RNA sequence: GAGGGUAUAGCUCAGUAGGUUAGAGCGACAGUUUGUGGCACUGUAGGUCGUGGGUUCGAGACCCAUUACUCUCCCCA
């Protein structure tokens, strides 16, 4: 018999952890609802074809596929064996796997909107907080099962939505007391840069290269650009682009000069200005940082993109999102533009834990332990305990008649602040002894007094 | 997909150049103390040293393979 274990990249959550996670989830949920978003839940599994091809080539490999439950029709045996050979070559096929675990919440949401667009009221604002799965190699801050919390608005092109989503980030992280920076960029600006430097078809090569800047440095980025066919003059423009610095306003002004005359650039800059100006008024502009190196992997983004970094923490992004003008187009429903953001709960958890930012009050366990001092005594204690429970005070009784020592230790281990002793002496007098474990003080009071003792 | 690191008691780890019966701390359990905990002291239980092979008179230690975990890169939340 081997030792029990759980799959790589998954975790059990003990009581303390669950309380802390609930605290994060409830905080975010409350913010979402305050901003007028409605909940949605979708199945853990989707049809494979719903997910395939939506996350790029790398993403496809990371989708957890679910093996079909054997052969439904004996006539398909040959076909299925061919399918198995494909799997061995690393390809996927519905003869072997028809379903897959969801990889994020955005594509299932797009699928939902496409299926229900006739009955939804637009603009449609939904939030969703559910686990997603990725067949990734786990490491720090990266799991195979983790929660995402998404808020999206579809059916509206207004930039007020972008403004609103930034407000959500600021409000939520303020509530969690976590200092963050919200990085913003615009895919239109990246597109403009690609046009100026050799054409739109180089957009992906370009974004991949510049995304690596802070990791590998300019020289290696330059080397990569060379191999991708960017000439010296183009590299020089890219270099200037990447070195734009200063305040958000200064950056945008310099960018406008560099990409002067490009239609997409003008539009992209205008959009960023809109959001920044709006937040000048709300006072939230200080959380926003224009970062033209921000690219984000998911290729369905078309407008403003976001990424949230915790200040002074060794952790990848703890949230991200952006505008996609044609997401449901993937499912045959056109003209449903949208914009959304996501919170990475598990990483937020890790950062809060590391920086010790969880409030001390969130672990609400048992408040009162009733000692068990014999059959009669326990029966009497049970009735008193139920009185307290009716008043919504968390209580429990020690199930075995044990020595004081043991019952005290149990209370300490569980951080139970009060104990109630009903022994033979108390029982005879219809009284009980209440002791505060932290202070060591104790009082002997009547049963009636006990009922109101913790009010 | 590429490359590191680790694997010894329930937990955290020692184990020195290969040498008798495998160690500590914490935890658990019991006792000193049968109606008052935290402290202290005493004792008890618990390990085919991840697995398989090899080298050797002798392997927890060295070599090979394998599995699991972990970290970095790629990519991402």
Short mmCIF file of C-alpha atoms (C1' of nucleotides) in Angstrom, two decimals:
data_model
loop_
_atom_site.label_atom_id
_atom_site.label_comp_id
_atom_site.label_asym_id
_atom_site.label_seq_id
_atom_site.Cartn_x
_atom_site.Cartn_y
_atom_site.Cartn_z
CA UNK A 1 0.00 0.00 0.00
CA UNK A 2 1.59 3.24 -1.12
CA UNK A 3 1.25 6.43 0.85
CA UNK A 4 -1.81 8.49 -0.02
CA UNK A 5 -1.09 11.55 -2.14
CA UNK A 6 -2.78 14.15 -4.28
CA UNK A 7 -1.96 15.07 -7.89
CA UNK A 8 0.93 17.37 -8.55
CA UNK A 9 0.05 21.04 -8.40
CA UNK A 10 -3.13 20.52 -6.35
CA UNK A 11 -3.60 21.30 -2.69
CA UNK A 12 -5.76 20.52 0.33
CA UNK A 13 -6.86 23.57 2.27
CA UNK A 14 -7.07 23.29 6.05
CA UNK A 15 -9.44 25.33 8.18
CA UNK A 16 -7.14 28.33 8.58
CA UNK A 17 -6.39 28.41 4.86
CA UNK A 18 -10.03 28.11 3.88
CA UNK A 19 -10.91 31.03 6.14
CA UNK A 20 -8.23 33.16 4.55
CA UNK A 21 -9.25 32.20 1.04
CA UNK A 22 -12.86 32.95 1.84
CA UNK A 23 -11.79 36.34 3.06
CA UNK A 24 -10.18 37.09 -0.32
CA UNK A 25 -13.06 35.64 -2.32
CA UNK A 26 -15.70 37.44 -0.28
CA UNK A 27 -13.88 40.74 -0.57
CA UNK A 28 -13.63 40.47 -4.35
CA UNK A 29 -17.19 39.20 -4.66
CA UNK A 30 -18.51 42.09 -2.64
CA UNK A 31 -16.68 44.58 -4.87
CA UNK A 32 -17.98 42.91 -8.03
CA UNK A 33 -21.55 43.10 -6.77
CA UNK A 34 -21.15 46.69 -5.67
CA UNK A 35 -20.15 47.50 -9.24
CA UNK A 36 -23.30 45.89 -10.64
CA UNK A 37 -21.97 42.52 -11.78
CA UNK A 38 -24.08 39.35 -11.59
CA UNK A 39 -22.73 35.88 -10.86
CA UNK A 40 -22.35 33.08 -13.38
CA UNK A 41 -21.13 29.53 -12.95
CA UNK A 42 -20.17 27.19 -15.77
CA UNK A 43 -19.24 23.50 -15.76
CA UNK A 44 -15.77 22.32 -14.80
CA UNK A 45 -15.56 20.61 -18.16
CA UNK A 46 -16.20 21.96 -21.62
CA UNK A 47 -16.25 20.29 -24.99
CA UNK A 48 -12.68 20.07 -26.19
CA UNK A 49 -13.40 21.99 -29.36
CA UNK A 50 -14.75 24.90 -27.32
CA UNK A 51 -11.31 25.34 -25.78
CA UNK A 52 -8.87 24.25 -28.49
CA UNK A 53 -7.21 26.97 -30.49
CA UNK A 54 -8.28 29.77 -28.17
CA UNK A 55 -5.11 30.12 -26.13
CA UNK A 56 -2.42 29.81 -28.77
CA UNK A 57 -0.26 26.80 -29.48
CA UNK A 58 1.29 26.76 -26.01
CA UNK A 59 -2.10 27.06 -24.39
CA UNK A 60 -3.50 24.10 -26.27
CA UNK A 61 -0.80 21.89 -24.81
CA UNK A 62 -1.71 23.00 -21.29
CA UNK A 63 -5.38 22.07 -21.52
CA UNK A 64 -6.26 19.09 -19.31
CA UNK A 65 -8.05 16.62 -21.54
CA UNK A 66 -10.51 14.08 -20.20
CA UNK A 67 -10.19 10.55 -21.50
CA UNK A 68 -13.43 9.21 -22.97
CA UNK A 69 -15.00 6.40 -20.97
CA UNK A 70 -14.11 3.63 -23.37
CA UNK A 71 -15.68 2.80 -26.67
CA UNK A 72 -19.35 3.72 -27.03
CA UNK A 73 -19.72 1.94 -30.35
CA UNK A 74 -17.71 -1.19 -31.28
CA UNK A 75 -17.84 -0.16 -34.93
CA UNK A 76 -15.54 2.75 -34.13
CA UNK A 77 -12.72 0.57 -32.88
CA UNK A 78 -10.39 1.20 -35.83
CA UNK A 79 -11.05 4.90 -35.73
CA UNK A 80 -10.37 4.99 -32.02
CA UNK A 81 -7.07 3.17 -32.40
CA UNK A 82 -6.04 5.70 -35.04
CA UNK A 83 -7.01 8.41 -32.62
CA UNK A 84 -4.83 6.88 -29.98
CA UNK A 85 -1.83 6.99 -32.32
CA UNK A 86 -2.51 10.69 -32.79
CA UNK A 87 -2.50 11.21 -29.06
CA UNK A 88 0.86 9.49 -28.87
CA UNK A 89 2.14 12.07 -31.35
CA UNK A 90 0.96 14.83 -29.07
CA UNK A 91 -2.09 15.76 -31.12
CA UNK A 92 -5.60 15.74 -29.76
CA UNK A 93 -8.66 14.11 -31.18
CA UNK A 94 -12.26 13.84 -30.08
CA UNK A 95 -12.31 10.08 -30.67
CA UNK A 96 -10.18 9.82 -27.51
CA UNK A 97 -11.02 13.00 -25.62
CA UNK A 98 -14.25 14.81 -26.26
CA UNK A 99 -14.10 16.94 -23.14
CA UNK A 100 -11.54 18.99 -21.27
CA UNK A 101 -11.28 20.88 -18.00
CA UNK A 102 -11.70 24.60 -18.37
CA UNK A 103 -8.47 26.52 -18.78
CA UNK A 104 -9.81 29.94 -17.85
CA UNK A 105 -13.17 31.59 -17.28
CA UNK A 106 -13.18 33.91 -20.25
CA UNK A 107 -13.67 31.39 -23.05
CA UNK A 108 -16.45 29.52 -21.22
CA UNK A 109 -18.05 32.92 -20.68
CA UNK A 110 -17.77 33.73 -24.37
CA UNK A 111 -19.33 30.36 -25.15
CA UNK A 112 -22.15 31.14 -22.72
CA UNK A 113 -22.78 34.53 -24.28
CA UNK A 114 -22.75 33.04 -27.76
CA UNK A 115 -25.26 30.37 -26.69
CA UNK A 116 -27.56 32.83 -24.92
CA UNK A 117 -27.09 36.12 -26.73
CA UNK A 118 -30.73 36.14 -27.74
CA UNK A 119 -31.95 36.27 -24.17
CA UNK A 120 -29.28 38.36 -22.48
CA UNK A 121 -29.68 42.05 -21.74
CA UNK A 122 -26.73 44.04 -23.01
CA UNK A 123 -24.48 45.42 -21.78
CA UNK A 124 -24.13 42.16 -19.88
CA UNK A 125 -21.99 42.28 -16.77
CA UNK A 126 -21.05 39.03 -15.13
CA UNK A 127 -18.58 37.88 -12.53
CA UNK A 128 -17.38 34.35 -12.02
CA UNK A 129 -15.25 32.79 -9.30
CA UNK A 130 -14.36 29.18 -9.99
CA UNK A 131 -11.35 26.91 -10.26
CA UNK A 132 -9.53 26.41 -13.55
CA UNK A 133 -7.00 23.75 -14.48
CA UNK A 134 -3.77 23.84 -16.42
CA UNK A 135 -1.44 20.95 -17.24
CA UNK A 136 1.48 23.20 -16.48
CA UNK A 137 4.63 22.33 -14.60
CA UNK A 138 3.96 23.58 -11.05
CA UNK A 139 6.40 25.92 -9.35
CA UNK A 140 6.24 28.89 -7.03
CA UNK A 141 2.96 30.73 -7.50
CA UNK A 142 1.89 28.28 -10.16
CA UNK A 143 -0.59 25.48 -9.61
CA UNK A 144 -2.45 22.98 -11.75
CA UNK A 145 -5.73 23.79 -10.06
CA UNK A 146 -6.33 27.38 -9.06
CA UNK A 147 -9.10 29.91 -8.74
CA UNK A 148 -9.80 32.80 -11.03
CA UNK A 149 -12.19 35.63 -10.33
CA UNK A 150 -13.31 37.29 -13.51
CA UNK A 151 -15.48 40.28 -14.20
CA UNK A 152 -16.43 41.03 -17.79
CA UNK A 153 -18.70 43.45 -19.58
CA UNK A 154 -19.89 42.48 -23.03
CA UNK A 155 -21.99 44.38 -25.49
CA UNK A 156 -20.44 47.78 -24.88
CA UNK A 157 -17.58 49.60 -26.56
CA UNK A 158 -17.53 52.42 -24.04
CA UNK A 159 -14.23 53.10 -22.34
CA UNK A 160 -16.16 53.80 -19.16
CA UNK A 161 -16.02 50.04 -18.75
CA UNK A 162 -12.23 50.13 -18.74
CA UNK A 163 -12.39 52.95 -16.23
CA UNK A 164 -14.76 50.90 -14.10
CA UNK A 165 -12.55 47.82 -14.17
CA UNK A 166 -9.58 49.84 -12.97
CA UNK A 167 -11.80 51.10 -10.15
CA UNK A 168 -12.61 47.50 -9.26
CA UNK A 169 -8.95 46.63 -9.02
CA UNK A 170 -8.17 49.64 -6.88
CA UNK A 171 -11.19 49.12 -4.62
CA UNK A 172 -10.59 45.42 -4.13
CA UNK A 173 -6.88 45.67 -3.42
CA UNK A 174 -7.49 48.59 -1.12
CA UNK A 175 -9.98 46.44 0.80
CA UNK A 176 -7.36 43.69 0.97
CA UNK A 177 -4.80 46.29 2.05
CA UNK A 178 -2.41 45.12 -0.62
CA UNK A 179 -0.44 47.87 -2.39
CA UNK A 180 -0.45 47.25 -6.13
CA UNK A 181 0.40 48.83 -9.44
CA UNK A 182 -1.98 48.47 -12.35
CA UNK A 183 0.00 48.38 -15.56
CA UNK A 184 -1.85 49.39 -18.70
CA UNK A 185 -1.04 49.26 -22.37
CA UNK A 186 -2.98 49.03 -25.58
CA UNK A 187 -2.75 46.35 -28.22
CA UNK A 188 -3.35 49.07 -30.79
CA UNK A 189 -0.06 50.66 -29.80
CA UNK A 190 1.74 47.37 -30.21
CA UNK A 191 0.04 46.94 -33.55
CA UNK A 192 1.17 50.41 -34.58
CA UNK A 193 4.74 49.60 -33.59
CA UNK A 194 4.59 46.44 -35.68
CA UNK A 195 3.30 48.40 -38.67
CA UNK A 196 6.08 50.95 -38.35
CA UNK A 197 8.63 48.16 -37.98
CA UNK A 198 7.96 45.80 -40.80
CA UNK A 199 4.29 44.97 -40.86
CA UNK A 200 1.37 43.63 -38.93
CA UNK A 201 2.35 40.02 -39.51
CA UNK A 202 5.32 40.57 -37.22
CA UNK A 203 3.10 41.63 -34.31
CA UNK A 204 3.40 38.35 -32.46
CA UNK A 205 7.17 38.01 -32.87
CA UNK A 206 7.50 41.57 -31.75
CA UNK A 207 5.35 41.30 -28.65
CA UNK A 208 7.03 38.07 -27.57
CA UNK A 209 10.43 39.69 -27.88
CA UNK A 210 9.64 42.92 -26.04
CA UNK A 211 7.75 41.07 -23.35
CA UNK A 212 11.06 39.51 -22.36
CA UNK A 213 12.82 42.83 -21.92
CA UNK A 214 12.85 42.97 -18.15
CA UNK A 215 14.00 39.37 -17.94
CA UNK A 216 16.78 39.06 -20.50
CA UNK A 217 17.76 42.68 -21.20
CA UNK A 218 17.90 44.70 -24.38
CA UNK A 219 20.92 43.01 -25.92
CA UNK A 220 19.31 39.61 -26.01
CA UNK A 221 16.01 41.09 -27.15
CA UNK A 222 17.92 42.78 -29.96
CA UNK A 223 19.53 39.48 -30.92
CA UNK A 224 16.12 37.86 -31.04
CA UNK A 225 14.75 40.70 -33.15
CA UNK A 226 17.62 40.23 -35.60
CA UNK A 227 16.86 36.56 -36.06
CA UNK A 228 13.21 37.45 -36.63
CA UNK A 229 14.22 39.74 -39.50
CA UNK A 230 13.99 43.20 -38.05
CA UNK A 231 16.57 45.51 -39.64
CA UNK A 232 18.79 48.01 -37.83
CA UNK A 233 16.55 50.97 -38.41
CA UNK A 234 13.51 49.06 -37.12
CA UNK A 235 15.45 47.86 -34.11
CA UNK A 236 16.40 51.40 -33.37
CA UNK A 237 12.75 52.45 -33.34
CA UNK A 238 11.94 49.53 -31.04
CA UNK A 239 14.81 50.50 -28.78
CA UNK A 240 13.54 54.06 -28.53
CA UNK A 241 10.04 52.71 -27.89
CA UNK A 242 11.21 50.51 -25.04
CA UNK A 243 13.20 53.30 -23.43
CA UNK A 244 10.30 55.68 -23.12
CA UNK A 245 10.20 56.78 -19.50
CA UNK A 246 8.75 59.43 -17.22
CA UNK A 247 5.30 60.12 -15.90
CA UNK A 248 2.33 58.57 -17.64
CA UNK A 249 1.70 61.85 -19.48
CA UNK A 250 5.31 62.19 -20.54
CA UNK A 251 5.38 58.63 -21.77
CA UNK A 252 2.27 59.08 -23.86
CA UNK A 253 3.59 62.31 -25.34
CA UNK A 254 6.89 60.71 -26.30
CA UNK A 255 5.08 57.73 -27.73
CA UNK A 256 2.88 59.97 -29.83
CA UNK A 257 5.99 61.59 -31.27
CA UNK A 258 7.67 58.27 -32.02
CA UNK A 259 4.66 56.74 -33.77
CA UNK A 260 3.39 60.02 -35.21
CA UNK A 261 0.89 59.70 -37.98
CA UNK A 262 -0.03 56.07 -37.31
CA UNK A 263 -3.76 55.71 -37.02
CA UNK A 264 -3.71 52.80 -34.55
CA UNK A 265 -1.18 54.56 -32.35
CA UNK A 266 -3.32 57.68 -32.18
CA UNK A 267 -6.35 55.63 -31.25
CA UNK A 268 -4.50 53.61 -28.65
CA UNK A 269 -3.00 56.67 -27.02
CA UNK A 270 -6.35 58.42 -27.03
CA UNK A 271 -7.94 55.49 -25.24
CA UNK A 272 -5.26 55.37 -22.57
CA UNK A 273 -5.59 59.10 -22.09
CA UNK A 274 -9.32 58.71 -21.61
CA UNK A 275 -8.87 56.20 -18.80
CA UNK A 276 -6.06 58.17 -17.17
CA UNK A 277 -7.98 61.44 -17.31
CA UNK A 278 -11.06 59.82 -15.80
CA UNK A 279 -9.01 58.48 -12.94
CA UNK A 280 -7.34 61.82 -12.42
CA UNK A 281 -10.77 62.83 -11.14
CA UNK A 282 -11.35 59.71 -9.02
CA UNK A 283 -7.92 60.00 -7.46
CA UNK A 284 -7.00 56.50 -8.60
CA UNK A 285 -4.58 57.59 -11.31
CA UNK A 286 -1.64 57.09 -8.98
CA UNK A 287 -2.19 53.32 -9.10
CA UNK A 288 -1.94 53.24 -12.89
CA UNK A 289 1.30 52.92 -14.77
CA UNK A 290 1.49 53.08 -18.54
CA UNK A 291 3.86 50.30 -19.59
CA UNK A 292 4.37 49.90 -23.31
CA UNK A 293 6.32 46.68 -22.81
CA UNK A 294 3.22 44.98 -21.45
CA UNK A 295 2.02 42.49 -24.04
CA UNK A 296 0.02 39.66 -22.39
CA UNK A 297 -0.12 36.29 -24.00
CA UNK A 298 -3.74 35.73 -24.79
CA UNK A 299 -4.12 36.66 -28.41
CA UNK A 300 -7.77 37.66 -28.34
CA UNK A 301 -7.08 41.06 -26.83
CA UNK A 302 -7.51 44.00 -29.20
CA UNK A 303 -7.60 47.15 -27.08
CA UNK A 304 -6.47 48.27 -23.65
CA UNK A 305 -4.76 45.55 -21.62
CA UNK A 306 -4.18 45.38 -17.87
CA UNK A 307 -1.83 43.61 -15.56
CA UNK A 308 -1.64 43.94 -11.78
CA UNK A 309 1.59 43.57 -9.86
CA UNK A 310 1.88 43.54 -6.08
CA UNK A 311 4.36 46.20 -5.02
CA UNK A 312 7.58 44.86 -3.48
CA UNK A 313 6.75 41.19 -3.94
CA UNK A 314 8.54 38.42 -5.77
CA UNK A 315 5.48 37.24 -7.63
CA UNK A 316 4.24 37.29 -11.17
CA UNK A 317 1.10 39.17 -12.03
CA UNK A 318 -1.81 38.74 -9.63
CA UNK A 319 -4.40 39.90 -12.11
CA UNK A 320 -4.85 40.81 -15.72
CA UNK A 321 -7.29 41.45 -18.47
CA UNK A 322 -8.16 43.57 -21.43
CA UNK A 323 -10.52 44.41 -24.24
CA UNK A 324 -11.46 41.93 -26.91
CA UNK A 325 -13.59 43.16 -29.75
CA UNK A 326 -14.50 39.84 -31.23
CA UNK A 327 -14.45 37.14 -28.55
CA UNK A 328 -17.81 35.57 -29.28
CA UNK A 329 -16.94 35.69 -32.97
CA UNK A 330 -15.01 32.52 -32.24
CA UNK A 331 -18.39 30.91 -31.58
CA UNK A 332 -20.18 32.38 -34.57
CA UNK A 333 -21.79 35.37 -32.89
CA UNK A 334 -20.34 38.63 -34.14
CA UNK A 335 -20.41 42.19 -32.89
CA UNK A 336 -20.28 41.48 -29.19
CA UNK A 337 -17.34 43.54 -27.98
CA UNK A 338 -16.22 43.13 -24.41
CA UNK A 339 -13.66 43.88 -21.79
CA UNK A 340 -12.76 41.98 -18.64
CA UNK A 341 -10.34 41.47 -15.81
CA UNK A 342 -9.25 38.58 -13.67
CA UNK A 343 -7.96 38.19 -10.12
CA UNK A 344 -5.47 35.42 -9.38
CA UNK A 345 -6.72 34.38 -5.95
CA UNK A 346 -4.00 31.84 -5.24
CA UNK A 347 -1.23 34.29 -5.93
CA UNK A 348 -2.99 37.01 -3.96
CA UNK A 349 -3.15 34.51 -1.12
CA UNK A 350 0.58 33.79 -1.35
CA UNK A 351 1.44 37.50 -1.37
CA UNK A 352 -0.86 38.33 1.56
CA UNK A 353 0.62 35.43 3.49
CA UNK A 354 4.18 36.47 2.72
CA UNK A 355 3.52 40.06 3.73
CA UNK A 356 1.37 39.01 6.70
CA UNK A 357 -1.54 41.13 5.59
CA UNK A 358 -4.36 38.83 6.64
CA UNK A 359 -6.44 40.40 9.41
CA UNK A 360 -6.21 38.51 12.71
CA UNK A 361 -9.98 38.36 13.05
CA UNK A 362 -10.85 36.19 10.08
CA UNK A 363 -10.36 32.84 11.74
CA UNK A 364 -13.67 32.38 13.49
CA UNK A 365 -13.68 28.97 15.14
CA UNK A 366 -15.36 27.54 18.21
CA UNK A 367 -15.95 30.15 20.92
CA UNK A 368 -16.92 27.94 23.83
CA UNK A 369 -15.93 24.42 24.79
CA UNK A 370 -18.13 22.55 27.26
CA UNK A 371 -16.21 20.09 29.40
CA UNK A 372 -17.46 16.56 29.62
CA UNK A 373 -17.37 15.40 33.23
CA UNK A 374 -19.68 12.42 33.20
CA UNK A 375 -22.95 11.17 31.76
CA UNK A 376 -25.35 13.36 33.74
CA UNK A 377 -23.04 16.34 33.59
CA UNK A 378 -22.61 16.06 29.83
CA UNK A 379 -26.35 15.80 29.28
CA UNK A 380 -26.90 18.99 31.25
CA UNK A 381 -24.03 20.69 29.46
CA UNK A 382 -25.51 19.70 26.13
CA UNK A 383 -28.76 21.51 26.88
CA UNK A 384 -26.90 24.68 27.92
CA UNK A 385 -24.75 24.44 24.82
CA UNK A 386 -27.82 24.33 22.58
CA UNK A 387 -29.04 27.54 24.21
CA UNK A 388 -25.84 29.27 23.17
CA UNK A 389 -25.96 27.78 19.70
CA UNK A 390 -29.45 29.20 19.29
CA UNK A 391 -27.84 32.55 19.87
CA UNK A 392 -25.37 31.78 17.07
CA UNK A 393 -22.42 31.29 19.34
CA UNK A 394 -20.12 28.54 18.07
CA UNK A 395 -19.87 25.83 20.74
CA UNK A 396 -18.87 22.25 21.10
CA UNK A 397 -18.79 19.67 23.84
CA UNK A 398 -15.85 17.38 24.43
CA UNK A 399 -17.25 14.02 23.38
CA UNK A 400 -15.43 11.83 25.90
CA UNK A 401 -15.31 12.07 29.64
CA UNK A 402 -11.62 12.80 30.02
CA UNK A 403 -9.26 14.34 32.48
CA UNK A 404 -9.24 18.11 32.77
CA UNK A 405 -5.77 18.17 31.43
CA UNK A 406 -6.80 16.68 28.15
CA UNK A 407 -9.87 18.84 27.68
CA UNK A 408 -7.91 21.98 28.46
CA UNK A 409 -5.28 21.05 25.93
CA UNK A 410 -7.92 20.45 23.30
CA UNK A 411 -9.30 23.95 23.89
CA UNK A 412 -5.83 25.42 23.60
CA UNK A 413 -5.00 23.59 20.41
CA UNK A 414 -8.18 24.79 18.79
CA UNK A 415 -7.76 28.33 20.09
CA UNK A 416 -11.10 28.19 21.85
CA UNK A 417 -11.26 31.28 24.11
CA UNK A 418 -13.79 30.08 26.72
CA UNK A 419 -14.57 26.86 28.50
CA UNK A 420 -17.65 25.96 30.53
CA UNK A 421 -17.39 23.45 33.35
CA UNK A 422 -20.47 21.63 34.55
CA UNK A 423 -19.35 19.03 37.06
CA UNK A 424 -21.19 17.28 39.86
CA UNK A 425 -20.95 20.34 42.17
CA UNK A 426 -22.26 22.75 39.53
CA UNK A 427 -24.95 20.35 38.44
CA UNK A 428 -26.31 20.02 41.98
CA UNK A 429 -26.58 23.81 42.22
CA UNK A 430 -27.78 24.31 38.59
CA UNK A 431 -24.76 26.44 37.92
CA UNK A 432 -21.71 26.36 35.73
CA UNK A 433 -18.19 27.67 35.81
CA UNK A 434 -17.08 29.81 32.87
CA UNK A 435 -13.38 30.33 32.37
CA UNK A 436 -11.56 32.66 30.04
CA UNK A 437 -8.49 30.77 28.97
CA UNK A 438 -6.42 33.78 27.99
CA UNK A 439 -6.90 35.67 31.26
CA UNK A 440 -7.37 32.65 33.51
CA UNK A 441 -10.36 34.31 35.16
CA UNK A 442 -13.38 32.22 35.99
CA UNK A 443 -16.87 32.77 37.40
CA UNK A 444 -19.52 30.45 38.63
CA UNK A 445 -22.90 31.58 37.31
CA UNK A 446 -26.43 30.28 36.88
CA UNK A 447 -27.63 28.65 33.67
CA UNK A 448 -29.75 31.73 32.87
CA UNK A 449 -26.74 33.97 33.22
CA UNK A 450 -24.72 31.68 30.95
CA UNK A 451 -27.21 32.11 28.13
CA UNK A 452 -26.55 35.85 28.09
CA UNK A 453 -22.93 35.70 29.20
CA UNK A 454 -21.43 36.12 25.71
CA UNK A 455 -23.77 38.84 24.42
"C1'" G B 1 9.73 21.00 -23.74
"C1'" A B 2 15.01 22.20 -21.12
"C1'" G B 3 17.93 22.31 -16.67
"C1'" G B 4 19.08 22.15 -11.20
"C1'" G B 5 17.94 20.33 -6.03
"C1'" U B 6 15.79 16.93 -2.55
"C1'" A B 7 13.91 11.99 -0.75
"C1'" U B 8 16.04 9.01 6.76
"C1'" A B 9 10.25 8.56 12.75
"C1'" G B 10 3.62 11.80 12.31
"C1'" C B 11 6.53 16.88 11.34
"C1'" U B 12 11.50 19.60 10.76
"C1'" C B 13 16.00 17.67 9.98
"C1'" A B 14 21.24 15.38 11.74
"C1'" G B 15 23.95 11.12 10.26
"C1'" U B 16 30.94 13.59 9.66
"C1'" A B 17 36.35 9.49 4.50
"C1'" G B 18 31.48 3.57 3.36
"C1'" G B 19 32.20 0.04 9.52
"C1'" U B 20 28.69 -3.06 15.02
"C1'" U B 21 22.16 -2.49 17.65
"C1'" A B 22 19.77 4.46 12.98
"C1'" G B 23 19.84 9.86 16.08
"C1'" A B 24 17.90 14.85 17.88
"C1'" G B 25 14.10 18.49 18.45
"C1'" C B 26 8.97 19.07 18.07
"C1'" G B 27 4.42 16.30 18.11
"C1'" A B 28 1.54 11.85 19.97
"C1'" C B 29 0.55 8.69 24.14
"C1'" A B 30 1.24 7.58 29.46
"C1'" G B 31 2.82 9.10 34.38
"C1'" U B 32 4.38 12.77 38.39
"C1'" U B 33 -1.08 15.47 39.31
"C1'" U B 34 -8.65 11.18 39.59
"C1'" G B 35 -12.08 19.29 39.71
"C1'" U B 36 -8.36 23.53 36.82
"C1'" G B 37 -4.60 23.93 31.25
"C1'" G B 38 -0.01 26.51 29.43
"C1'" C B 39 5.71 25.15 32.54
"C1'" A B 40 8.87 21.22 34.21
"C1'" C B 41 10.53 16.24 34.84
"C1'" U B 42 10.14 10.78 33.70
"C1'" G B 43 8.81 7.06 30.47
"C1'" U B 44 6.46 4.66 25.95
"C1'" A B 45 5.28 3.96 20.96
"C1'" G B 46 6.79 4.99 16.06
"C1'" G B 47 11.80 3.85 10.63
"C1'" U B 48 12.22 -2.91 5.20
"C1'" C B 49 16.78 5.13 5.33
"C1'" G B 50 11.41 6.68 -1.86
"C1'" U B 51 11.80 2.09 -5.21
"C1'" G B 52 14.89 -1.45 -8.15
"C1'" G B 53 19.62 -2.95 -9.43
"C1'" G B 54 25.09 -2.60 -8.93
"C1'" U B 55 30.18 -1.88 -6.48
"C1'" U B 56 32.07 -3.87 -1.60
"C1'" C B 57 33.92 -8.48 3.39
"C1'" G B 58 30.37 -4.52 4.68
"C1'" A B 59 25.92 0.74 1.75
"C1'" G B 60 21.43 5.43 4.89
"C1'" A B 61 26.19 7.09 2.66
"C1'" C B 62 29.36 5.45 -3.58
"C1'" C B 63 27.49 4.25 -8.98
"C1'" C B 64 23.27 3.36 -12.52
"C1'" A B 65 18.15 3.34 -13.36
"C1'" U B 66 13.30 4.66 -11.76
"C1'" U B 67 9.38 7.32 -9.19
"C1'" A B 68 7.72 11.37 -6.35
"C1'" C B 69 8.31 16.20 -4.59
"C1'" U B 70 10.50 21.02 -5.29
"C1'" C B 71 12.82 25.23 -7.85
"C1'" U B 72 14.48 27.86 -12.42
"C1'" C B 73 13.84 28.72 -17.83
"C1'" C B 74 9.76 28.62 -21.60
"C1'" C B 75 4.80 30.23 -20.72
"C1'" C B 76 1.43 32.03 -17.42
"C1'" A B 77 -2.69 33.66 -12.71
#
